[in-house]
XYZ file of C-alpha atoms in Angstrom:
669
model
C -92.929 -12.092 168.468
C -94.511 -14.654 166.242
C -97.135 -16.870 167.865
C -95.891 -20.367 167.491
C -99.398 -21.722 167.925
C -100.425 -20.221 164.584
C -100.685 -22.736 161.756
C -97.449 -23.078 159.790
C -97.349 -22.905 155.984
C -97.007 -26.177 154.115
C -93.645 -27.018 152.562
C -92.895 -24.899 149.496
C -94.704 -22.072 151.260
C -92.130 -19.410 150.480
C -92.162 -17.740 147.084
C -88.790 -15.935 146.950
C -86.355 -17.701 144.602
C -82.653 -18.028 144.771
C -80.836 -15.728 142.390
C -77.503 -16.756 140.766
C -74.981 -14.044 139.954
C -74.808 -13.280 136.210
C -71.038 -13.680 136.240
C -71.396 -17.357 137.148
C -74.004 -18.202 134.518
C -73.298 -19.449 131.015
C -74.311 -17.361 128.035
C -77.982 -17.670 127.250
C -79.139 -17.404 123.623
C -82.390 -15.520 123.203
C -84.200 -18.606 121.972
C -83.521 -20.587 125.174
C -85.284 -20.329 128.535
C -83.110 -19.559 131.572
C -81.688 -22.811 132.944
C -79.025 -21.624 135.403
C -76.235 -23.406 133.506
C -73.032 -22.556 135.326
C -69.863 -21.640 133.537
C -67.250 -24.372 133.590
C -64.727 -21.747 134.630
C -66.352 -21.368 138.107
C -66.147 -25.087 138.903
C -63.599 -24.418 141.639
C -65.087 -21.132 142.940
C -67.697 -20.369 145.589
C -70.847 -18.706 144.230
C -72.738 -16.125 146.259
C -76.513 -16.494 145.751
C -79.038 -13.768 146.506
C -82.375 -14.362 148.315
C -84.933 -11.794 149.359
C -85.703 -12.203 153.116
C -88.378 -14.920 152.962
C -90.389 -13.984 156.084
C -92.997 -11.242 156.262
C -92.263 -10.644 159.930
C -89.296 -10.363 162.151
C -87.605 -13.619 162.959
C -86.862 -14.684 166.513
C -83.661 -16.091 167.856
C -83.289 -19.691 166.823
C -84.946 -19.226 163.431
C -82.405 -20.167 160.699
C -82.049 -20.665 156.953
C -79.743 -23.098 155.074
C -79.258 -24.102 151.418
C -80.108 -27.629 150.214
C -78.606 -29.456 147.270
C -80.564 -32.447 146.042
C -82.472 -32.197 149.436
C -79.217 -32.296 151.349
C -78.317 -29.363 153.628
C -75.108 -27.652 152.579
C -73.190 -24.555 153.503
C -73.410 -22.138 156.402
C -76.535 -21.683 158.573
C -77.917 -18.149 158.434
C -79.519 -16.738 161.633
C -82.656 -14.991 160.391
C -83.115 -12.894 163.561
C -80.121 -10.882 162.449
C -81.921 -9.739 159.290
C -85.064 -7.776 158.592
C -87.945 -8.239 156.136
C -87.127 -6.570 152.820
C -83.443 -7.298 153.232
C -81.520 -9.468 150.702
C -79.625 -12.443 152.043
C -76.270 -13.471 150.521
C -75.838 -17.222 150.632
C -72.521 -18.909 149.757
C -72.680 -22.046 147.593
C -69.254 -23.623 147.925
C -67.624 -25.392 144.965
C -67.375 -28.573 146.990
C -71.149 -28.606 147.457
C -71.918 -28.520 143.728
C -72.035 -31.991 142.126
C -69.798 -32.335 139.043
C -69.464 -35.223 136.566
C -66.756 -35.787 133.970
C -69.027 -38.329 132.331
C -72.541 -36.919 132.557
C -73.081 -33.978 130.288
C -75.138 -31.037 131.666
C -75.918 -32.496 135.085
C -79.125 -31.014 136.538
C -78.919 -30.262 140.276
C -81.889 -29.467 142.548
C -81.326 -26.473 144.834
C -83.537 -24.916 147.533
C -83.418 -23.362 150.965
C -84.858 -24.569 154.249
C -86.205 -22.314 157.063
C -85.995 -23.867 160.507
C -88.111 -22.434 163.298
C -85.888 -23.103 166.199
C -87.651 -20.455 168.319
C -90.844 -22.465 168.411
C -91.724 -26.091 167.695
C -88.727 -26.732 165.431
C -90.698 -27.157 162.254
C -89.268 -26.586 158.704
C -90.483 -24.758 155.636
C -88.895 -24.617 152.101
C -88.645 -22.360 149.146
C -89.979 -23.232 145.661
C -89.122 -26.884 144.925
C -88.616 -26.423 141.147
C -85.364 -24.547 141.544
C -82.382 -26.122 139.726
C -79.001 -25.311 138.238
C -76.787 -27.205 135.744
C -73.113 -28.108 135.920
C -71.190 -29.105 132.789
C -67.474 -29.911 132.542
C -67.646 -32.404 129.646
C -65.861 -31.399 126.411
C -68.136 -31.176 123.353
C -67.852 -34.357 121.309
C -65.924 -35.860 124.187
C -62.751 -37.069 122.369
C -64.222 -38.226 119.073
C -64.914 -35.267 116.797
C -64.646 -36.179 113.111
C -62.489 -34.193 110.706
C -64.144 -31.624 108.463
C -65.754 -32.995 105.330
C -65.329 -31.171 102.016
C -66.646 -31.567 98.505
C -64.572 -34.255 96.692
C -63.455 -31.634 94.168
C -61.855 -29.647 96.978
C -59.967 -32.720 98.173
C -58.848 -33.544 94.636
C -58.012 -30.092 93.292
C -57.807 -27.826 96.326
C -59.718 -24.646 97.045
C -60.281 -23.035 93.654
C -62.699 -20.316 92.556
C -65.208 -22.849 91.258
C -65.394 -24.597 94.654
C -66.600 -21.446 96.437
C -70.338 -20.989 97.038
C -72.369 -17.766 96.864
C -74.677 -17.350 99.850
C -77.171 -15.373 97.788
C -75.946 -11.979 98.930
C -72.859 -11.869 96.759
C -70.619 -13.203 99.517
C -68.671 -16.327 98.616
C -67.389 -18.960 100.985
C -65.947 -22.462 101.197
C -68.469 -24.763 102.871
C -67.323 -27.539 105.187
C -69.388 -30.092 107.057
C -69.071 -30.861 110.753
C -70.503 -34.284 111.406
C -73.044 -34.648 114.220
C -71.225 -35.221 117.487
C -71.851 -36.534 120.986
C -73.040 -33.979 123.613
C -74.229 -31.512 120.957
C -76.676 -29.000 122.416
C -78.440 -25.814 121.463
C -76.140 -22.863 121.980
C -72.926 -24.695 121.045
C -70.590 -22.596 118.970
C -68.707 -24.159 116.040
C -65.864 -22.254 114.444
C -63.520 -23.340 111.668
C -59.780 -22.793 112.061
C -56.945 -22.669 109.540
C -53.402 -23.670 110.454
C -54.437 -23.506 114.131
C -54.038 -19.737 113.830
C -56.348 -17.699 116.101
C -56.486 -15.017 113.420
C -57.648 -17.430 110.695
C -61.152 -18.283 111.830
C -64.412 -18.946 110.034
C -67.727 -17.402 110.969
C -69.185 -18.866 114.172
C -72.159 -21.156 113.801
C -74.457 -21.408 116.822
C -76.542 -24.556 117.117
C -80.328 -24.232 117.397
C -82.602 -26.852 118.886
C -83.256 -28.328 115.442
C -79.511 -28.666 114.755
C -78.775 -30.977 117.663
C -77.358 -34.301 116.423
C -77.288 -33.258 112.765
C -74.446 -32.379 110.363
C -73.611 -28.678 110.423
C -72.123 -26.476 107.713
C -69.400 -24.021 108.637
C -68.264 -21.405 106.191
C -64.780 -20.107 105.479
C -65.250 -16.666 103.862
C -63.513 -16.009 100.556
C -61.942 -12.882 102.022
C -60.260 -15.032 104.668
C -59.077 -17.602 102.124
C -57.592 -14.918 99.915
C -55.168 -14.023 102.709
C -53.615 -17.500 102.514
C -53.889 -18.068 98.753
C -51.179 -20.070 97.058
C -50.207 -22.722 99.576
C -51.210 -25.861 101.425
C -53.069 -25.291 104.676
C -54.572 -27.307 107.534
C -58.348 -26.912 107.994
C -60.030 -27.916 111.242
C -62.521 -26.582 113.821
C -63.342 -26.274 117.489
C -66.625 -26.564 119.378
C -67.377 -24.553 122.519
C -70.519 -25.226 124.550
C -72.449 -22.638 126.561
C -70.572 -23.526 129.728
C -67.336 -22.657 127.973
C -66.003 -26.191 127.591
C -63.874 -26.355 124.442
C -63.492 -29.512 122.386
C -60.272 -31.156 121.422
C -59.299 -30.113 117.921
C -60.021 -32.961 115.502
C -57.625 -34.106 112.804
C -56.983 -31.412 110.219
C -57.610 -31.688 106.501
C -54.750 -30.366 104.354
C -55.974 -28.433 101.328
C -54.235 -26.498 98.587
C -55.670 -23.010 98.309
C -55.603 -22.047 94.626
C -57.957 -19.125 94.259
C -55.738 -17.476 91.679
C -55.065 -20.920 90.011
C -51.361 -20.170 90.217
C -49.311 -23.100 91.529
C -46.360 -21.804 93.486
C -45.182 -25.020 95.129
C -44.172 -27.034 92.075
C -41.208 -29.267 92.832
C -38.201 -29.225 90.502
C -37.931 -31.942 87.847
C -35.449 -34.745 88.370
C -33.086 -36.447 85.933
C -32.624 -40.046 87.148
C -29.567 -40.550 84.940
C -27.797 -37.789 86.869
C -28.313 -39.502 90.226
C -24.761 -40.890 90.063
C -23.366 -37.442 89.310
C -23.051 -37.414 85.521
C -25.176 -37.985 82.411
C -23.141 -39.962 79.868
C -23.815 -41.359 76.403
C -25.679 -44.451 77.576
C -27.896 -42.303 79.812
C -28.589 -39.823 77.040
C -29.867 -42.397 74.550
C -32.480 -44.209 76.657
C -35.700 -44.056 74.624
C -34.037 -41.574 72.306
C -32.854 -39.064 74.873
C -32.585 -38.123 78.540
C -35.536 -39.046 80.756
C -36.921 -36.204 82.883
C -39.306 -36.925 85.773
C -42.099 -34.376 86.306
C -43.232 -34.587 89.962
C -46.894 -34.653 90.907
C -48.853 -31.772 92.423
C -52.430 -31.906 93.695
C -53.279 -28.670 91.890
C -52.485 -30.050 88.440
C -55.645 -31.195 86.630
C -56.489 -33.302 83.634
C -56.226 -31.154 80.544
C -53.402 -29.009 81.907
C -50.340 -28.893 79.673
C -46.757 -29.715 80.697
C -43.976 -28.059 78.703
C -40.428 -29.387 79.162
C -37.561 -26.899 78.953
C -34.019 -28.171 78.307
C -31.789 -25.119 78.206
C -33.356 -23.107 75.368
C -35.187 -26.080 73.834
C -38.953 -25.994 74.402
C -40.965 -29.188 73.977
C -44.436 -29.425 72.545
C -47.096 -29.196 75.303
C -48.012 -32.601 76.743
C -51.594 -32.849 78.084
C -52.224 -34.322 81.524
C -54.509 -37.343 81.248
C -57.318 -38.082 83.712
C -55.422 -41.176 84.847
C -52.427 -39.002 85.739
C -54.276 -36.689 88.106
C -52.946 -36.956 91.634
C -50.134 -39.255 90.542
C -46.567 -38.796 91.707
C -44.564 -38.692 89.613
C -46.958 -37.045 87.199
C -45.236 -38.191 84.007
C -41.902 -39.040 82.395
C -40.736 -36.886 79.487
C -37.730 -37.208 77.207
C -35.372 -34.508 76.048
C -34.142 -35.698 72.623
C -30.512 -36.777 72.353
C -30.065 -34.322 69.484
C -30.870 -31.374 71.788
C -28.786 -32.715 74.656
C -25.753 -33.441 72.447
C -25.923 -30.194 70.487
C -25.941 -28.093 73.650
C -23.115 -30.080 75.235
C -20.990 -29.883 72.062
C -21.445 -26.120 71.787
C -20.338 -25.580 75.383
C -17.530 -28.161 75.524
C -15.947 -27.848 72.094
C -15.879 -31.664 71.949
C -13.502 -31.942 74.884
C -13.671 -34.011 78.070
C -15.755 -31.468 79.979
C -18.761 -31.775 82.295
C -21.351 -29.198 81.219
C -24.374 -28.369 83.431
C -27.776 -28.220 81.738
C -30.768 -26.206 82.924
C -33.818 -28.509 83.039
C -37.189 -26.970 83.877
C -40.879 -27.225 83.060
C -44.019 -25.150 83.197
C -47.693 -25.906 83.688
C -50.211 -24.273 81.382
C -53.987 -24.082 81.758
C -55.523 -22.957 78.522
C -53.230 -20.182 77.310
C -52.086 -19.201 80.800
C -48.933 -20.352 82.521
C -50.036 -21.255 86.049
C -46.780 -22.437 87.529
C -43.082 -23.167 87.251
C -40.738 -24.666 89.855
C -38.783 -22.245 91.992
C -35.555 -23.981 90.965
C -34.650 -26.011 87.852
C -32.639 -29.214 87.851
C -29.011 -28.804 86.803
C -27.603 -32.181 85.752
C -23.996 -32.411 84.554
C -23.572 -33.708 80.974
C -20.451 -35.197 79.336
C -20.730 -36.850 75.905
C -17.041 -36.806 74.903
C -16.201 -40.057 73.124
C -14.568 -41.890 70.189
C -15.068 -40.748 66.607
C -14.951 -37.029 67.270
C -18.082 -34.906 66.999
C -21.169 -36.836 65.918
C -22.204 -35.551 62.470
C -25.813 -36.716 62.891
C -26.997 -36.961 66.521
C -30.492 -37.865 65.310
C -29.286 -41.379 64.473
C -28.335 -43.982 67.092
C -24.926 -44.589 65.463
C -21.815 -42.447 65.087
C -21.183 -41.899 61.383
C -17.531 -40.987 61.995
C -16.800 -44.506 63.192
C -15.142 -46.527 60.362
C -17.150 -49.485 59.112
C -15.631 -52.882 59.912
C -14.209 -54.806 56.943
C -15.015 -58.523 57.361
C -13.170 -61.238 55.431
C -13.165 -65.014 55.487
C -10.100 -67.235 55.527
C -9.812 -67.014 51.731
C -9.515 -63.235 51.890
C -11.617 -61.946 49.023
C -14.296 -60.937 48.513
C -14.759 -58.453 51.355
C -17.787 -58.868 53.627
C -18.671 -62.221 52.062
C -17.893 -65.435 53.906
C -17.624 -68.156 51.300
C -19.176 -71.471 52.164
C -15.822 -73.215 52.331
C -14.549 -70.532 54.783
C -17.375 -70.920 57.279
C -15.472 -73.601 59.156
C -12.481 -71.301 59.645
C -12.100 -68.089 61.636
C -12.724 -64.776 59.897
C -11.340 -61.318 60.683
C -12.869 -57.863 61.074
C -10.532 -54.972 60.360
C -11.276 -51.417 61.534
C -9.116 -48.732 59.970
C -7.808 -46.075 62.316
C -8.895 -43.005 60.302
C -12.236 -41.208 60.379
C -14.014 -41.751 57.026
C -13.422 -38.835 54.694
C -10.814 -37.308 57.011
C -7.412 -38.767 56.107
C -4.923 -38.658 58.955
C -7.568 -37.930 61.620
C -7.663 -40.788 64.078
C -11.026 -42.215 65.150
C -9.744 -43.641 68.423
C -7.460 -42.739 71.277
C -5.053 -44.914 73.191
C -7.005 -46.731 75.902
C -10.289 -46.846 73.988
C -11.929 -50.267 74.193
C -13.370 -51.920 71.075
C -16.092 -54.548 71.306
C -17.280 -56.409 68.196
C -20.911 -57.491 67.696
C -22.378 -59.903 65.190
C -26.014 -58.900 65.003
C -26.740 -58.500 68.728
C -24.197 -61.078 69.896
C -21.020 -59.933 71.593
C -17.992 -61.511 69.881
C -15.120 -62.280 72.221
C -13.705 -59.874 74.795
C -13.106 -56.223 74.052
C -9.610 -55.125 73.087
C -7.762 -52.024 74.204
C -6.411 -49.649 71.579
C -2.657 -49.310 71.952
C -1.436 -47.308 68.966
C -4.367 -45.184 67.740
C -2.729 -44.870 64.294
C -2.863 -48.590 63.554
C -5.790 -50.588 62.239
C -7.651 -52.733 64.750
C -8.021 -56.404 63.779
C -10.512 -58.644 65.564
C -11.096 -62.381 65.213
C -14.503 -63.843 64.417
C -14.568 -67.500 65.519
C -15.784 -70.107 63.043
C -18.490 -71.075 65.557
C -20.100 -67.679 64.992
C -19.987 -68.130 61.207
C -21.504 -71.600 61.359
C -24.286 -70.382 63.655
C -25.202 -67.670 61.145
C -24.865 -69.651 57.910
C -26.538 -68.924 55.593
C -27.741 -65.343 55.705
C -26.840 -61.675 55.673
C -26.063 -60.133 59.027
C -25.177 -56.743 60.499
C -21.716 -56.529 61.998
C -20.879 -53.529 64.155
C -18.711 -52.536 67.069
C -18.746 -50.184 70.004
C -15.868 -48.032 71.173
C -15.811 -46.825 74.765
C -13.671 -44.056 76.189
C -12.927 -43.476 79.868
C -13.594 -39.929 81.071
C -11.497 -37.859 83.412
C -14.384 -38.048 85.887
C -13.936 -41.530 87.333
C -15.524 -44.048 86.860
C -17.527 -42.779 83.910
C -17.065 -43.603 80.226
C -18.853 -42.884 76.952
C -19.694 -45.418 74.267
C -20.147 -44.826 70.532
C -21.595 -47.361 68.112
C -20.453 -47.807 64.538
C -22.858 -48.083 61.609
C -23.711 -51.643 60.544
C -21.723 -53.537 57.949
C -23.820 -56.116 56.085
C -21.948 -59.407 55.859
C -23.173 -62.284 53.725
C -22.472 -65.825 54.921
C -22.879 -68.604 52.369
C -24.380 -71.987 53.241
C -21.572 -74.276 54.351
C -24.017 -77.186 54.259
C -23.762 -77.212 50.444
C -19.997 -77.684 50.516
C -18.715 -81.286 50.354
C -18.478 -82.472 53.941
C -20.949 -79.772 55.080
C -18.406 -77.991 57.166
C -16.723 -81.083 58.571
C -13.433 -82.607 57.387
C -13.903 -85.238 54.710
C -12.958 -88.768 55.651
C -9.307 -89.595 55.158
C -8.471 -91.707 52.115
C -7.519 -95.398 52.455
C -4.632 -97.327 50.876
C -6.485 -100.412 49.655
C -3.514 -102.783 49.891
C -3.337 -102.610 53.657
C -6.207 -105.090 53.935
C -4.955 -108.272 55.545
C -1.989 -106.575 57.250
C -1.608 -106.284 60.972
C -0.848 -102.564 60.680
C -1.876 -99.853 58.288
C 0.951 -100.191 55.818
C 1.963 -101.130 52.288
C 4.916 -103.242 51.187
C 6.903 -103.912 48.035
C 4.410 -106.445 46.746
C 1.659 -103.831 47.077
C 3.386 -101.212 44.949
C 4.966 -103.110 42.056
C 2.103 -102.231 39.780
C 1.163 -99.057 41.624
C -1.199 -98.944 44.598
C -4.805 -97.798 44.696
C -5.978 -95.168 47.201
C -9.721 -95.227 47.907
C -11.781 -92.066 48.497
C -15.239 -92.639 49.872
C -18.012 -90.771 48.095
C -20.794 -91.577 50.581
C -20.151 -88.266 52.334
C -22.437 -85.221 52.840
C -23.004 -83.006 49.771
C -20.733 -85.090 47.488
C -22.096 -85.937 44.069
C -21.427 -86.473 40.358
C -19.682 -83.508 38.761
C -17.693 -82.654 41.868
C -13.933 -82.549 41.385
C -11.434 -84.437 43.528
C -7.963 -82.905 43.803
C -5.360 -85.076 45.449
C -1.684 -85.055 46.390
C 0.666 -87.863 47.417
C 3.960 -87.199 49.253
C 6.596 -89.680 50.428
C 8.432 -89.000 53.679
C 11.661 -90.336 55.136
C 12.047 -91.910 58.521
C 12.458 -88.461 60.078
C 9.444 -87.055 58.276
C 11.367 -85.109 55.634
C 9.892 -85.056 52.073
C 11.675 -87.477 49.710
C 12.460 -86.012 46.285
C 10.657 -87.687 43.398
C 7.791 -88.956 45.593
C 5.476 -85.989 45.161
C 2.546 -86.460 42.763
C -0.961 -85.017 42.454
C -3.970 -85.070 40.166
C -7.678 -84.508 39.948
C -10.718 -86.575 39.103
C -14.248 -85.525 38.226
C -16.748 -87.741 39.925
C -19.009 -89.580 37.504
C -22.447 -91.016 37.959
C -21.018 -94.536 37.907
C -18.593 -93.544 40.660
C -21.625 -92.776 42.800
C -22.981 -96.325 42.495
C -22.636 -98.540 45.543
C -20.381 -101.583 45.502
C -18.628 -103.738 48.052
C -15.852 -102.155 50.106
C -13.894 -103.795 52.916
C -11.248 -101.122 53.514
C -12.962 -99.403 56.399
C -12.649 -98.873 59.298
C -8.968 -98.489 60.024
C -6.976 -99.457 61.854
C -8.862 -102.591 60.907
C -10.343 -105.422 62.852
C -8.861 -108.792 61.903
C -11.370 -109.139 59.095
C -12.930 -105.811 57.970
C -16.571 -106.224 56.942
C -17.599 -105.702 53.376
C -20.076 -102.837 53.003
C -21.696 -101.519 49.846
C -20.788 -97.880 49.349
C -19.768 -95.430 46.603
C -16.094 -94.693 46.165
C -13.377 -93.911 43.683
C -9.851 -95.359 43.555
C -6.868 -93.200 42.695
C -3.750 -95.124 41.636
C -0.324 -93.911 42.772
C 2.326 -95.217 40.371
C 5.190 -97.368 41.629
C 7.687 -94.741 40.489
C 6.565 -92.478 43.306
C 6.452 -95.225 45.893
C 9.735 -97.114 45.387
C 12.029 -94.142 46.262
C 10.540 -94.087 49.747
C 12.167 -97.414 50.616
C 11.311 -97.224 54.294
C 9.193 -94.406 55.724
C 5.752 -93.006 55.420
C 3.479 -91.378 52.867
C 0.701 -88.804 53.127
C -2.353 -88.532 50.977
C -4.424 -85.321 50.940
C -7.496 -84.521 48.888
C -10.278 -81.997 48.477
C -13.652 -82.227 46.829
C -14.977 -79.082 45.148
C -18.413 -78.235 43.808
C -19.945 -75.024 42.509
C -20.340 -73.700 46.066
C -16.972 -74.443 47.564
C -14.322 -76.914 48.537
C -14.299 -79.485 51.315
C -10.991 -80.542 52.835
C -10.182 -84.076 53.910
C -8.338 -85.332 56.907
C -4.802 -86.270 55.904
C -4.126 -89.984 55.558
C -0.741 -91.325 56.648
C 0.404 -94.833 55.752
C 3.595 -96.703 56.622
C 5.694 -97.695 53.583
C 8.282 -100.491 53.513
C 9.447 -101.381 49.990
C 12.747 -102.882 50.916
C 13.701 -106.176 49.211
C 11.802 -109.067 50.633
């Protein structure tokens, strides 16, 4: 029996230390001192601790031992009198007695044991007071790990041979940076992952004391990357701490892996004009041909060459510019109309047939082809139209379309609008035969013809009825006046509906040069000359002449103060008597001409205008000439009317006057 009167040891008198089972402890790198960090996986399990029997003598009934956590008694009470010196005690530390924190990382917990001498005075003694263990259930980085950071070249061009780094031993790898993160601690493991595949992992990096809080490089070995070469892959990482807590996986970084430089995910080209189902003539002539869109690809670099393939036609290589890198679409190319038309014609035989084309491209780097799309584009082409086969597809016009023949109101000459004809409509005639091919019609029934003067559309289009008859179109005088003077191109388009509704093809004729003279130099400058005036009406209540006015003949006055009228011009006139019903009266028809003299052009008083007159017409100085109509042509009229027409001609053309009509009453007074 122990003498209770003997002095007791001071607290912390016992030297035996609690021993944690290895299975419950986190891994311990060699460079760290033991810290009794518990695995996160045992958070809900009881842990059995070992303790050598602390007394050097036999205990008596009432002597007990109990664990303390942060100086608080926990767990079962062990009766020491049931054990012997040299024996090992097994003490259960329940999960509920171990403090845990979802906020505090690596919580340090004080642990000890207390011996109570219940057989004597009831005093207590304790084991070593520096005993601790650590609990940790906080995920590394909490929930805010940053994505991997790569060299900008890797982001721009993907993983290529020149982005790999030699570690000095001949082993190459792709470096990636893990930004410093919250809760980082020595012993953390960082491992890169690809496509979230447990078989595609980088080497593990284990943090040292000096690494805590700093950026860390992880390495993806070249041998690993070679197994996924030729595609786009998601790169990320995970962090596991010593306790076994695993981080959330941060956002991945998608990279193209191009170790062989071959691009195997090129998208097919597109032909925008085929989006509606068919490439027609209008589509095929935009910018000289059919536009082909080359899609972008992150692996294509400045200096690479793009070669367009249209069926068997191979374009010259087009270099990728620095400004085009990373752009989508990468570029727009054009397959020349000549190539497109020639291929369609060979396959269709110039019939209404939709012919598929094979449109592809390739990417070259230096002299090596590094990629082609897995599938080409296959747009349907139909260029069947008026005029038959195009003899020269390199030009924008169809040479088999007959030239329009343009004539003014006077007829001849062809393709010259005389000044005096500018104020009247002209015609454009299109013969029905293909030039140089007699009997071969240029158009088909239902074709639509649209005339153009320069770039102006003239009137509505007309529909061809009989394809073996010439087409005649009207050119309004307003168009001629607007383009006088000058030489202008006149052309037309012919459109043909295809069997594939609602498509049609349009062909354009060559230009016909048409000269339009200056109507402003013709007497009257394109307007009707003023009507002549029977002088004797002055003083009458109506515009008329009577017997007293015609006995000695009657003068008819033609004003010369009109635009572009001058000395040397020739007046041609005609007088005609009419009966009461408007029928011409025999013997009343007379005409003549007069060359205007310089004296005619002098101004002198004239009170014959305006008409019908006010009560007293004013006298105005103006130039004029009087033409006398003899009484012999007036008297047979008796009672009726008379007309007076005249023209004035100069070297350029002839101006026409408004017809003058006067009442005539030469019955006996």
